[in-house]
PDB file of C-alpha atoms in Angstrom:
ATOM      1  CA  MET A   1      -5.786 -51.104  62.984  1.00 83.00           C
ATOM      2  CA  PRO A   2      -5.253 -48.002  62.742  1.00 89.00           C
ATOM      3  CA  LYS A   3      -3.947 -46.029  60.172  1.00 93.00           C
ATOM      4  CA  ILE A   4      -0.731 -44.664  60.529  1.00 92.00           C
ATOM      5  CA  ILE A   5      -0.544 -40.890  58.973  1.00 95.00           C
ATOM      6  CA  ALA A   6       3.145 -39.464  59.479  1.00 92.00           C
ATOM      7  CA  LEU A   7       4.216 -35.939  58.496  1.00 92.00           C
ATOM      8  CA  ALA A   8       7.406 -35.457  57.213  1.00 89.00           C
ATOM      9  CA  GLY A   9       9.533 -32.238  55.146  1.00 87.00           C
ATOM     10  CA  LYS A  10      12.549 -30.155  55.613  1.00 84.00           C
ATOM     11  CA  GLY A  11      12.510 -27.798  59.055  1.00 83.00           C
ATOM     12  CA  GLY A  12      10.392 -24.630  58.499  1.00 86.00           C
ATOM     13  CA  THR A  13       7.760 -26.174  56.228  1.00 90.00           C
ATOM     14  CA  GLY A  14       5.253 -26.065  58.690  1.00 91.00           C
ATOM     15  CA  LYS A  15       4.675 -29.946  59.334  1.00 92.00           C
ATOM     16  CA  THR A  16       3.245 -29.320  62.927  1.00 93.00           C
ATOM     17  CA  THR A  17       1.057 -26.222  61.620  1.00 94.00           C
ATOM     18  CA  THR A  18      -0.544 -29.414  58.775  1.00 96.00           C
ATOM     19  CA  ALA A  19      -0.451 -31.871  61.991  1.00 96.00           C
ATOM     20  CA  ALA A  20      -2.620 -29.344  64.094  1.00 96.00           C
ATOM     21  CA  LEU A  21      -4.856 -28.951  61.066  1.00 97.00           C
ATOM     22  CA  LEU A  22      -5.634 -32.454  60.555  1.00 97.00           C
ATOM     23  CA  LEU A  23      -5.966 -32.782  64.008  1.00 96.00           C
ATOM     24  CA  LYS A  24      -8.751 -30.543  63.347  1.00 97.00           C
ATOM     25  CA  TYR A  25     -10.212 -32.257  60.057  1.00 97.00           C
ATOM     26  CA  LEU A  26     -10.221 -35.505  62.052  1.00 97.00           C
ATOM     27  CA  THR A  27     -12.211 -34.093  64.861  1.00 95.00           C
ATOM     28  CA  ALA A  28     -14.489 -31.814  62.912  1.00 95.00           C
ATOM     29  CA  ARG A  29     -15.268 -35.624  60.398  1.00 95.00           C
ATOM     30  CA  LYS A  30     -15.547 -37.250  63.795  1.00 94.00           C
ATOM     31  CA  MET A  31     -12.813 -39.641  62.537  1.00 95.00           C
ATOM     32  CA  THR A  32     -12.073 -40.113  65.829  1.00 93.00           C
ATOM     33  CA  PRO A  33     -10.710 -41.396  68.332  1.00 94.00           C
ATOM     34  CA  ALA A  34      -7.432 -40.252  67.339  1.00 95.00           C
ATOM     35  CA  LEU A  35      -3.353 -40.318  68.546  1.00 93.00           C
ATOM     36  CA  ALA A  36      -1.143 -37.198  68.026  1.00 94.00           C
ATOM     37  CA  VAL A  37       2.306 -38.223  68.309  1.00 90.00           C
ATOM     38  CA  ASP A  38       4.629 -35.226  68.730  1.00 89.00           C
ATOM     39  CA  ALA A  39       8.178 -37.328  68.092  1.00 83.00           C
ATOM     40  CA  ASP A  40      10.397 -33.851  67.428  1.00 76.00           C
ATOM     41  CA  SER A  41      12.700 -33.569  70.160  1.00 70.00           C
ATOM     42  CA  ASN A  42      11.613 -29.769  70.114  1.00 73.00           C
ATOM     43  CA  ALA A  43       8.099 -30.614  70.752  1.00 72.00           C
ATOM     44  CA  ASN A  44       6.210 -27.670  69.879  1.00 86.00           C
ATOM     45  CA  LEU A  45       2.421 -29.301  68.488  1.00 93.00           C
ATOM     46  CA  ASN A  46       0.763 -28.804  72.054  1.00 93.00           C
ATOM     47  CA  GLU A  47       0.931 -25.435  71.288  1.00 93.00           C
ATOM     48  CA  LEU A  48      -0.801 -25.044  68.831  1.00 95.00           C
ATOM     49  CA  LEU A  49      -3.226 -27.430  70.949  1.00 95.00           C
ATOM     50  CA  ASN A  50      -3.011 -24.960  73.546  1.00 94.00           C
ATOM     51  CA  VAL A  51      -2.677 -28.318  75.698  1.00 92.00           C
ATOM     52  CA  ASP A  52      -0.042 -28.751  78.500  1.00 90.00           C
ATOM     53  CA  VAL A  53       2.502 -31.402  78.235  1.00 87.00           C
ATOM     54  CA  ARG A  54       3.088 -32.663  81.975  1.00 83.00           C
ATOM     55  CA  THR A  55       5.483 -35.652  81.515  1.00 80.00           C
ATOM     56  CA  THR A  56       7.106 -36.571  77.881  1.00 82.00           C
ATOM     57  CA  LEU A  57       8.115 -40.186  77.171  1.00 77.00           C
ATOM     58  CA  GLY A  58      11.784 -39.255  77.789  1.00 76.00           C
ATOM     59  CA  LYS A  59      11.353 -37.987  81.138  1.00 79.00           C
ATOM     60  CA  ILE A  60       9.352 -41.948  81.482  1.00 77.00           C
ATOM     61  CA  ARG A  61      12.183 -43.727  79.910  1.00 74.00           C
ATOM     62  CA  LYS A  62      14.846 -41.931  82.415  1.00 74.00           C
ATOM     63  CA  GLU A  63      12.130 -42.670  85.692  1.00 73.00           C
ATOM     64  CA  LEU A  64      11.809 -46.314  84.411  1.00 70.00           C
ATOM     65  CA  LYS A  65      15.697 -47.094  84.636  1.00 72.00           C
ATOM     66  CA  GLY A  66      15.286 -45.938  88.903  1.00 71.00           C
ATOM     67  CA  ASP A  67      13.805 -47.798  91.043  1.00 75.00           C
ATOM     68  CA  ILE A  68      10.059 -49.317  90.354  1.00 77.00           C
ATOM     69  CA  PRO A  69       7.503 -49.454  92.839  1.00 79.00           C
ATOM     70  CA  PRO A  70       7.215 -52.398  95.445  1.00 81.00           C
ATOM     71  CA  GLY A  71       4.616 -54.862  94.270  1.00 78.00           C
ATOM     72  CA  MET A  72       4.970 -53.980  90.713  1.00 78.00           C
ATOM     73  CA  SER A  73       6.660 -55.430  87.551  1.00 77.00           C
ATOM     74  CA  ARG A  74       8.542 -53.041  85.540  1.00 72.00           C
ATOM     75  CA  ASP A  75       6.409 -53.663  82.167  1.00 74.00           C
ATOM     76  CA  GLN A  76       3.021 -53.225  85.026  1.00 78.00           C
ATOM     77  CA  TYR A  77       4.803 -49.764  85.792  1.00 76.00           C
ATOM     78  CA  MET A  78       5.580 -48.817  82.204  1.00 74.00           C
ATOM     79  CA  GLU A  79       2.102 -48.974  81.379  1.00 76.00           C
ATOM     80  CA  MET A  80       1.287 -46.849  83.883  1.00 80.00           C
ATOM     81  CA  LYS A  81       3.262 -44.141  83.631  1.00 77.00           C
ATOM     82  CA  LEU A  82       2.587 -44.693  79.638  1.00 78.00           C
ATOM     83  CA  HIS A  83      -1.584 -43.555  80.409  1.00 79.00           C
ATOM     84  CA  GLN A  84      -0.459 -41.027  82.423  1.00 80.00           C
ATOM     85  CA  SER A  85       1.572 -39.289  79.689  1.00 80.00           C
ATOM     86  CA  LEU A  86      -0.840 -39.027  77.811  1.00 86.00           C
ATOM     87  CA  ILE A  87      -2.800 -35.729  77.469  1.00 88.00           C
ATOM     88  CA  GLU A  88      -6.563 -36.323  76.233  1.00 90.00           C
ATOM     89  CA  GLU A  89      -8.424 -33.981  74.883  1.00 91.00           C
ATOM     90  CA  LYS A  90     -12.173 -33.957  73.025  1.00 90.00           C
ATOM     91  CA  GLY A  91     -11.441 -36.666  70.101  1.00 91.00           C
ATOM     92  CA  PHE A  92      -8.097 -36.714  70.152  1.00 94.00           C
ATOM     93  CA  ASP A  93      -4.951 -37.826  72.454  1.00 93.00           C
ATOM     94  CA  LEU A  94      -1.240 -36.517  72.678  1.00 94.00           C
ATOM     95  CA  MET A  95       1.846 -37.781  73.377  1.00 88.00           C
ATOM     96  CA  VAL A  96       5.106 -36.378  73.503  1.00 88.00           C
ATOM     97  CA  MET A  97       8.678 -37.783  73.369  1.00 80.00           C
ATOM     98  CA  GLY A  98      10.439 -34.922  74.667  1.00 73.00           C
ATOM     99  CA  GLN A  99      14.663 -35.429  74.155  1.00 64.00           C
ATOM    100  CA  PRO A 100      16.286 -37.822  74.027  1.00 56.00           C
ATOM    101  CA  ASP A 101      18.989 -39.149  76.323  1.00 52.00           C
ATOM    102  CA  GLY A 102      21.850 -37.076  75.191  1.00 53.00           C
ATOM    103  CA  PRO A 103      23.000 -34.828  72.584  1.00 48.00           C
ATOM    104  CA  GLY A 104      22.599 -36.713  68.942  1.00 48.00           C
ATOM    105  CA  CYS A 105      21.065 -39.923  70.547  1.00 49.00           C
ATOM    106  CA  TYR A 106      17.986 -40.475  69.377  1.00 51.00           C
ATOM    107  CA  CYS A 107      17.697 -45.056  69.157  1.00 55.00           C
ATOM    108  CA  ALA A 108      16.446 -45.648  72.635  1.00 55.00           C
ATOM    109  CA  ALA A 109      14.340 -42.711  72.499  1.00 56.00           C
ATOM    110  CA  ASN A 110      12.516 -43.939  69.332  1.00 61.00           C
ATOM    111  CA  GLN A 111      12.910 -47.299  70.604  1.00 65.00           C
ATOM    112  CA  TYR A 112      10.908 -46.672  73.434  1.00 62.00           C
ATOM    113  CA  LEU A 113       7.966 -44.220  71.845  1.00 65.00           C
ATOM    114  CA  ALA A 114       7.529 -47.182  68.760  1.00 69.00           C
ATOM    115  CA  MET A 115       7.403 -49.927  72.123  1.00 71.00           C
ATOM    116  CA  SER A 116       4.458 -47.086  73.236  1.00 71.00           C
ATOM    117  CA  MET A 117       3.016 -46.265  70.026  1.00 71.00           C
ATOM    118  CA  ASP A 118       2.628 -50.610  69.611  1.00 74.00           C
ATOM    119  CA  ARG A 119       0.766 -50.569  72.815  1.00 76.00           C
ATOM    120  CA  LEU A 120      -1.906 -48.194  72.328  1.00 78.00           C
ATOM    121  CA  ALA A 121      -2.086 -48.509  68.490  1.00 80.00           C
ATOM    122  CA  ASP A 122      -5.881 -50.473  69.052  1.00 84.00           C
ATOM    123  CA  ASN A 123      -7.254 -47.814  70.709  1.00 88.00           C
ATOM    124  CA  TYR A 124      -7.029 -45.450  68.105  1.00 93.00           C
ATOM    125  CA  LYS A 125      -8.588 -45.223  64.411  1.00 94.00           C
ATOM    126  CA  TYR A 126      -6.015 -42.671  63.288  1.00 95.00           C
ATOM    127  CA  ILE A 127      -2.687 -42.487  64.462  1.00 93.00           C
ATOM    128  CA  ILE A 128      -1.020 -38.699  63.313  1.00 94.00           C
ATOM    129  CA  VAL A 129       3.186 -38.691  63.509  1.00 91.00           C
ATOM    130  CA  ASP A 130       4.427 -35.125  63.232  1.00 90.00           C
ATOM    131  CA  ASN A 131       8.170 -36.189  63.067  1.00 82.00           C
ATOM    132  CA  GLU A 132      10.797 -34.496  62.734  1.00 74.00           C
ATOM    133  CA  ALA A 133      13.113 -32.743  59.537  1.00 66.00           C
ATOM    134  CA  GLY A 134      14.112 -35.636  57.252  1.00 60.00           C
ATOM    135  CA  MET A 135      12.981 -39.378  57.213  1.00 62.00           C
ATOM    136  CA  GLU A 136      15.941 -40.989  58.875  1.00 59.00           C
ATOM    137  CA  HIS A 137      14.088 -40.516  62.794  1.00 60.00           C
ATOM    138  CA  LEU A 138      10.556 -41.995  61.239  1.00 61.00           C
ATOM    139  CA  SER A 139      12.406 -44.987  60.220  1.00 60.00           C
ATOM    140  CA  ARG A 140      13.844 -45.845  63.525  1.00 60.00           C
ATOM    141  CA  LEU A 141       9.867 -45.838  64.801  1.00 58.00           C
ATOM    142  CA  ASN A 142      10.186 -49.511  63.751  1.00 56.00           C
ATOM    143  CA  LEU A 143       6.402 -48.878  62.467  1.00 63.00           C
ATOM    144  CA  ARG A 144       5.128 -51.947  60.491  1.00 62.00           C
ATOM    145  CA  ARG A 145       3.305 -49.725  58.024  1.00 80.00           C
ATOM    146  CA  ILE A 146       2.680 -45.570  57.121  1.00 89.00           C
ATOM    147  CA  ASP A 147      -0.842 -45.386  55.267  1.00 93.00           C
ATOM    148  CA  TYR A 148      -0.601 -41.511  54.466  1.00 95.00           C
ATOM    149  CA  LEU A 149       2.777 -40.170  54.710  1.00 93.00           C
ATOM    150  CA  LEU A 150       2.059 -36.410  53.852  1.00 95.00           C
ATOM    151  CA  ILE A 151       5.568 -34.749  52.451  1.00 94.00           C
ATOM    152  CA  VAL A 152       5.354 -31.033  53.359  1.00 95.00           C
ATOM    153  CA  SER A 153       6.917 -28.466  51.299  1.00 94.00           C
ATOM    154  CA  ASP A 154       6.985 -24.518  51.414  1.00 94.00           C
ATOM    155  CA  PRO A 155       6.511 -22.632  48.526  1.00 94.00           C
ATOM    156  CA  SER A 156      10.304 -22.742  47.369  1.00 92.00           C
ATOM    157  CA  ALA A 157      12.379 -24.291  45.007  1.00 91.00           C
ATOM    158  CA  ARG A 158      14.348 -25.436  47.961  1.00 90.00           C
ATOM    159  CA  GLY A 159      11.566 -27.016  49.744  1.00 90.00           C
ATOM    160  CA  ILE A 160      10.551 -28.756  46.683  1.00 93.00           C
ATOM    161  CA  LEU A 161      13.428 -30.190  46.150  1.00 91.00           C
ATOM    162  CA  THR A 162      13.926 -31.774  50.093  1.00 89.00           C
ATOM    163  CA  ALA A 163      10.233 -33.170  49.371  1.00 90.00           C
ATOM    164  CA  ARG A 164      11.505 -34.750  46.521  1.00 91.00           C
ATOM    165  CA  ARG A 165      14.716 -36.678  47.867  1.00 88.00           C
ATOM    166  CA  ILE A 166      12.503 -37.503  50.878  1.00 87.00           C
ATOM    167  CA  ALA A 167      10.206 -39.705  48.685  1.00 88.00           C
ATOM    168  CA  ASP A 168      13.497 -40.802  46.734  1.00 85.00           C
ATOM    169  CA  LEU A 169      14.628 -42.325  50.361  1.00 81.00           C
ATOM    170  CA  THR A 170      11.511 -43.996  50.980  1.00 78.00           C
ATOM    171  CA  GLY A 171      12.785 -47.040  49.008  1.00 75.00           C
ATOM    172  CA  PRO A 172      16.321 -47.534  51.012  1.00 75.00           C
ATOM    173  CA  LEU A 173      14.819 -46.967  54.220  1.00 73.00           C
ATOM    174  CA  GLN A 174      12.708 -49.854  53.703  1.00 74.00           C
ATOM    175  CA  LEU A 175       9.222 -47.675  55.435  1.00 77.00           C
ATOM    176  CA  ASP A 176       6.406 -49.809  54.149  1.00 83.00           C
ATOM    177  CA  ILE A 177       4.135 -46.365  52.515  1.00 88.00           C
ATOM    178  CA  GLN A 178       0.859 -47.028  50.854  1.00 91.00           C
ATOM    179  CA  GLN A 179       0.326 -43.395  49.648  1.00 93.00           C
ATOM    180  CA  GLN A 180       2.297 -40.457  49.715  1.00 93.00           C
ATOM    181  CA  TYR A 181       1.577 -36.869  49.301  1.00 96.00           C
ATOM    182  CA  LEU A 182       2.965 -33.778  48.435  1.00 96.00           C
ATOM    183  CA  LEU A 183       1.392 -30.680  50.155  1.00 97.00           C
ATOM    184  CA  VAL A 184       2.358 -27.393  49.617  1.00 96.00           C
ATOM    185  CA  ASN A 185       2.166 -24.824  52.533  1.00 95.00           C
ATOM    186  CA  ARG A 186       1.990 -21.060  53.060  1.00 94.00           C
ATOM    187  CA  ALA A 187       1.353 -21.099  48.997  1.00 94.00           C
ATOM    188  CA  PRO A 188       0.928 -17.952  47.331  1.00 92.00           C
ATOM    189  CA  ASP A 189      -2.372 -17.166  45.578  1.00 89.00           C
ATOM    190  CA  PRO A 190      -2.355 -17.825  41.904  1.00 92.00           C
ATOM    191  CA  ILE A 191       1.101 -20.082  42.172  1.00 93.00           C
ATOM    192  CA  PRO A 192       4.025 -18.192  40.129  1.00 94.00           C
ATOM    193  CA  ALA A 193       4.690 -20.451  37.287  1.00 95.00           C
ATOM    194  CA  ALA A 194       8.532 -21.076  37.523  1.00 94.00           C
ATOM    195  CA  LEU A 195       7.074 -23.147  41.531  1.00 94.00           C
ATOM    196  CA  GLN A 196       4.534 -24.949  39.332  1.00 95.00           C
ATOM    197  CA  GLU A 197       7.300 -26.397  37.237  1.00 95.00           C
ATOM    198  CA  LYS A 198       9.007 -27.209  39.993  1.00 94.00           C
ATOM    199  CA  ILE A 199       6.477 -29.233  41.431  1.00 95.00           C
ATOM    200  CA  ASP A 200       5.281 -30.687  38.460  1.00 94.00           C
ATOM    201  CA  ALA A 201       8.734 -32.296  38.015  1.00 93.00           C
ATOM    202  CA  ALA A 202       8.930 -33.481  41.289  1.00 92.00           C
ATOM    203  CA  VAL A 203       5.570 -35.279  41.266  1.00 92.00           C
ATOM    204  CA  ALA A 204       6.214 -36.413  37.986  1.00 91.00           C
ATOM    205  CA  GLU A 205      10.593 -37.644  38.799  1.00 89.00           C
ATOM    206  CA  SER A 206       9.384 -39.376  42.327  1.00 87.00           C
ATOM    207  CA  GLY A 207       5.754 -40.715  42.304  1.00 83.00           C
ATOM    208  CA  LEU A 208       4.523 -38.209  44.768  1.00 90.00           C
ATOM    209  CA  LEU A 209       0.341 -37.387  44.701  1.00 94.00           C
ATOM    210  CA  LEU A 210       0.173 -33.516  44.748  1.00 95.00           C
ATOM    211  CA  ALA A 211      -2.844 -33.274  47.352  1.00 96.00           C
ATOM    212  CA  GLY A 212      -2.663 -29.761  46.758  1.00 95.00           C
ATOM    213  CA  PHE A 213      -1.768 -26.002  48.863  1.00 96.00           C
ATOM    214  CA  ILE A 214      -2.678 -24.612  52.147  1.00 96.00           C
ATOM    215  CA  PRO A 215      -2.252 -20.461  52.017  1.00 94.00           C
ATOM    216  CA  ALA A 216      -0.417 -18.590  53.611  1.00 91.00           C
ATOM    217  CA  SER A 217      -2.707 -17.235  55.958  1.00 93.00           C
ATOM    218  CA  ASP A 218      -2.542 -14.572  58.788  1.00 93.00           C
ATOM    219  CA  GLU A 219      -5.741 -16.103  60.740  1.00 94.00           C
ATOM    220  CA  LEU A 220      -3.182 -18.623  61.319  1.00 94.00           C
ATOM    221  CA  VAL A 221      -0.417 -16.705  62.615  1.00 93.00           C
ATOM    222  CA  ARG A 222      -3.166 -15.085  64.843  1.00 94.00           C
ATOM    223  CA  GLN A 223      -3.880 -17.985  66.535  1.00 95.00           C
ATOM    224  CA  GLU A 224      -0.690 -18.892  67.252  1.00 92.00           C
ATOM    225  CA  LEU A 225       0.549 -15.760  68.598  1.00 93.00           C
ATOM    226  CA  SER A 226      -2.541 -15.599  70.825  1.00 94.00           C
ATOM    227  CA  GLY A 227      -1.838 -19.114  72.334  1.00 92.00           C
ATOM    228  CA  ALA A 228      -5.224 -20.215  70.902  1.00 94.00           C
ATOM    229  CA  SER A 229      -6.136 -23.569  69.848  1.00 95.00           C
ATOM    230  CA  TYR A 230      -6.390 -24.343  65.961  1.00 96.00           C
ATOM    231  CA  ILE A 231      -9.055 -26.786  66.736  1.00 96.00           C
ATOM    232  CA  GLU A 232     -11.023 -23.367  67.401  1.00 95.00           C
ATOM    233  CA  LEU A 233     -10.359 -21.744  64.202  1.00 95.00           C
ATOM    234  CA  PRO A 234     -13.872 -21.091  62.268  1.00 93.00           C
ATOM    235  CA  GLU A 235     -14.475 -23.848  59.568  1.00 90.00           C
ATOM    236  CA  ASP A 236     -14.922 -20.804  56.904  1.00 92.00           C
ATOM    237  CA  SER A 237     -11.286 -19.600  57.005  1.00 93.00           C
ATOM    238  CA  LYS A 238      -9.823 -20.026  53.480  1.00 94.00           C
ATOM    239  CA  ALA A 239      -6.856 -22.047  55.231  1.00 95.00           C
ATOM    240  CA  VAL A 240      -8.735 -24.339  57.126  1.00 96.00           C
ATOM    241  CA  GLN A 241     -11.223 -24.827  53.982  1.00 96.00           C
ATOM    242  CA  GLN A 242      -8.681 -25.634  51.802  1.00 96.00           C
ATOM    243  CA  ALA A 243      -6.674 -27.686  53.976  1.00 97.00           C
ATOM    244  CA  PHE A 244     -10.117 -30.076  54.922  1.00 97.00           C
ATOM    245  CA  MET A 245     -10.779 -29.955  51.170  1.00 96.00           C
ATOM    246  CA  ILE A 246      -7.296 -32.053  51.059  1.00 97.00           C
ATOM    247  CA  PHE A 247      -7.735 -34.364  53.381  1.00 97.00           C
ATOM    248  CA  ASP A 248     -11.170 -34.935  51.361  1.00 96.00           C
ATOM    249  CA  LEU A 249      -9.182 -35.489  49.036  1.00 94.00           C
ATOM    250  CA  ILE A 250      -6.908 -37.828  51.223  1.00 95.00           C
ATOM    251  CA  PHE A 251      -9.272 -39.881  53.045  1.00 91.00           C
ATOM    252  CA  GLY A 252     -12.057 -40.476  50.554  1.00 80.00           C
ATOM    253  CA  CYS A 253     -14.626 -38.257  52.755  1.00 60.00           C
TER     254      CYS A 253
END
């Protein structure tokens, strides 16, 4: 069984940035093969990895509503299209959910994504799920178990409060989560005392473990603006070094 790593947090905190850095980490540490799942309807993980998306699960599901080629069952056709949707890179594959069936309608798309992940799971050591804002979307993926939930916050009181609320939702949503961490992205150095107090309170009251801080980085901004892959970031970058230290702590390397 693969280890499932899910990312959550409010919008704009850097979940996708963290997912891209995590892919760099897994490939650098030879913890592969890995599957990255962009489960946000506004997909952009591929942009940080500099890969083109040929098709999405949303498009495939629409195709499955039409005619099936002669001589193929619907399951066989779905299996073929599913493998066509995978973007294969060195050490990892990327799968993109894409747009749902209609405005605000995610149930069918989530169900299909969950079914697709279930079919592919045994091919990978790790599956990273880059989730959209909030937790309800993640609950609809019907994952049997989440080994690591990384709740990403920006360095703001509102971001930390949202992270705590997300942690509180894991119980009512009946998610089977083994370990959950708070990771603060774009952190200033040093951490202001007022922010540290908010973090300490959120950790103490929610049961979250504090994974650490990824610093604000002009290098990450330049990499994104240039269109270059985060996989190609130099490992002596301060942000990369700090991210690797955090991931070593979480994954026991």
